[in-house]
XYZ file of C-alpha atoms in Angstrom:
187
model
C -189.380 -32.768 9.234
C -188.470 -35.541 11.203
C -184.952 -37.206 11.156
C -184.375 -40.851 11.094
C -180.912 -42.207 12.402
C -179.438 -44.756 10.264
C -176.152 -46.394 11.656
C -173.319 -44.412 10.197
C -172.518 -45.363 6.596
C -171.639 -44.295 3.414
C -174.579 -41.671 2.083
C -172.667 -38.928 0.666
C -174.817 -39.308 -2.636
C -174.462 -39.173 -5.573
C -171.434 -39.721 -7.110
C -168.882 -40.570 -10.005
C -169.359 -43.842 -11.195
C -166.523 -43.974 -13.638
C -164.253 -46.910 -15.616
C -160.656 -46.948 -14.194
C -158.785 -49.152 -17.146
C -155.080 -51.041 -15.560
C -152.416 -52.824 -17.341
C -150.312 -55.191 -15.335
C -146.652 -55.652 -15.767
C -147.478 -58.997 -18.202
C -149.736 -56.802 -19.921
C -152.771 -58.016 -19.116
C -155.437 -54.960 -19.112
C -158.448 -54.774 -17.283
C -161.482 -52.597 -16.327
C -162.814 -52.390 -13.107
C -166.062 -50.050 -11.909
C -165.226 -47.789 -8.785
C -167.307 -45.741 -7.483
C -165.318 -44.401 -4.566
C -163.535 -41.912 -7.134
C -162.836 -38.211 -6.408
C -160.891 -34.802 -6.527
C -158.398 -34.676 -3.831
C -155.880 -31.494 -4.655
C -155.863 -29.018 -8.209
C -152.177 -28.553 -7.589
C -150.377 -31.022 -8.179
C -154.098 -32.488 -10.135
C -154.578 -35.405 -8.317
C -157.489 -38.023 -7.362
C -158.140 -41.017 -5.320
C -160.042 -44.212 -5.721
C -160.751 -46.693 -3.342
C -160.483 -50.439 -4.241
C -160.987 -53.561 -2.265
C -157.778 -55.656 -2.376
C -159.669 -58.731 -3.219
C -160.497 -57.231 -6.615
C -158.533 -58.491 -9.854
C -157.228 -55.308 -10.706
C -156.535 -54.141 -7.115
C -153.520 -56.073 -7.549
C -152.443 -54.421 -11.119
C -152.815 -51.257 -9.806
C -150.263 -51.963 -7.086
C -148.047 -53.565 -9.401
C -148.386 -50.955 -12.374
C -148.562 -47.874 -10.209
C -150.867 -46.249 -12.808
C -154.384 -46.360 -14.250
C -157.051 -44.329 -15.613
C -159.872 -42.830 -14.926
C -162.515 -42.701 -17.994
C -165.438 -40.583 -17.151
C -169.001 -42.965 -17.980
C -171.893 -41.248 -20.081
C -175.535 -42.788 -20.841
C -174.189 -45.110 -23.707
C -171.206 -46.646 -21.749
C -173.542 -46.819 -18.437
C -174.617 -50.828 -19.542
C -170.391 -51.915 -20.145
C -169.825 -50.146 -16.552
C -172.147 -51.838 -14.596
C -171.162 -55.066 -16.240
C -167.250 -54.327 -15.878
C -168.142 -53.543 -11.844
C -169.449 -56.931 -11.788
C -167.754 -59.405 -13.786
C -164.246 -60.420 -12.863
C -161.207 -59.936 -14.846
C -159.585 -63.427 -13.848
C -162.521 -64.933 -15.845
C -163.395 -62.482 -19.100
C -161.938 -59.707 -21.034
C -163.825 -56.947 -20.597
C -162.764 -54.901 -23.222
C -163.819 -57.864 -25.811
C -166.948 -58.722 -23.764
C -168.436 -55.437 -23.807
C -167.221 -54.039 -27.781
C -164.752 -51.238 -25.646
C -162.014 -50.436 -28.266
C -158.722 -49.827 -26.024
C -156.895 -46.354 -27.387
C -152.758 -45.868 -26.197
C -152.645 -43.257 -23.882
C -149.876 -40.461 -23.842
C -147.821 -40.969 -20.867
C -149.067 -44.340 -18.930
C -149.157 -47.788 -19.924
C -152.647 -48.409 -19.121
C -155.132 -48.142 -22.093
C -157.609 -45.636 -22.550
C -161.096 -46.438 -23.295
C -161.893 -44.873 -26.278
C -165.791 -44.693 -25.820
C -165.335 -42.721 -22.955
C -165.534 -38.722 -23.685
C -162.443 -37.898 -20.579
C -159.484 -39.676 -20.108
C -157.288 -39.191 -16.906
C -154.201 -40.763 -16.774
C -152.894 -41.258 -13.669
C -149.832 -42.185 -11.440
C -150.223 -43.614 -8.130
C -148.451 -42.003 -5.373
C -149.276 -43.481 -2.164
C -151.446 -46.189 -0.758
C -153.901 -46.155 2.341
C -154.933 -49.381 3.858
C -158.029 -48.002 5.102
C -160.264 -51.141 6.083
C -162.489 -52.705 3.466
C -161.171 -50.770 0.532
C -157.710 -49.220 0.014
C -157.339 -46.186 -1.599
C -155.118 -45.350 -4.531
C -153.733 -41.437 -4.290
C -152.357 -40.688 -7.585
C -151.452 -37.803 -9.619
C -153.258 -37.070 -13.144
C -150.015 -36.484 -15.334
C -152.399 -36.543 -18.395
C -156.284 -35.781 -19.845
C -157.666 -36.833 -23.096
C -160.800 -35.154 -24.132
C -163.547 -36.556 -27.281
C -163.039 -33.522 -29.743
C -166.229 -33.518 -30.702
C -167.013 -32.004 -27.282
C -164.933 -29.174 -28.409
C -166.433 -25.808 -30.125
C -164.731 -23.296 -32.420
C -162.891 -21.300 -30.047
C -161.203 -24.442 -28.395
C -163.979 -24.750 -24.935
C -164.171 -28.008 -24.247
C -168.409 -28.965 -23.686
C -168.454 -31.872 -21.169
C -172.109 -30.977 -20.422
C -172.601 -32.291 -23.588
C -172.087 -35.936 -22.979
C -174.395 -36.892 -21.083
C -172.451 -38.189 -18.133
C -173.563 -40.720 -15.546
C -173.805 -40.612 -11.921
C -174.039 -43.278 -8.762
C -176.837 -42.837 -5.789
C -176.767 -45.690 -3.395
C -177.093 -48.619 -6.027
C -178.550 -47.080 -8.877
C -177.142 -45.245 -12.488
C -178.274 -41.274 -12.984
C -177.964 -39.286 -15.738
C -177.179 -35.894 -15.176
C -179.686 -33.119 -15.669
C -180.479 -29.942 -15.772
C -177.950 -27.133 -15.152
C -179.167 -24.917 -12.305
C -176.397 -22.313 -11.803
C -172.727 -22.086 -12.656
C -170.152 -21.314 -10.212
C -170.573 -17.721 -8.299
C -174.213 -17.387 -9.678
C -175.173 -16.940 -6.206
C -173.063 -13.667 -5.976
C -173.422 -12.168 -9.630
C -174.454 -9.180 -10.328
C -177.350 -8.295 -11.989
């Protein structure tokens, strides 16, 4: 197998595509789609999102210091794409995509009710990296759709039909291939 050499670039795919809901100090809500999102620490629970400074939501996050990460499903992929290409300066994305605002437990930014998991986040640091600035944030609350809970109170996120983003395309996550530690588990 031959390898081709590409110029340096982001080829770490797939990544989660998420909708970030925000509320500015004036009470304006918006949604931005982000593919540059990730876990950075488990204790305290922390995440990062990277946003271009020219995006409308960038200023809303900077002024409020908080946001909500909303995981997306197959049913939300159209709205996810729309919220990534339309500006909140021009349209109310909640209204246009018929998405429901839900009150968060701790932060002022609304949850997207149709999302199976909502992570309420408070910004702890902003790193100005170049084309994108990275918001490091602590997760202060997690909200999950109770339809994915079983009778033993186990959460079954695998049933939510989550979506990933890879090099310009959205993909539904597929078959279970193993669980953590399966390679060393005694048979």
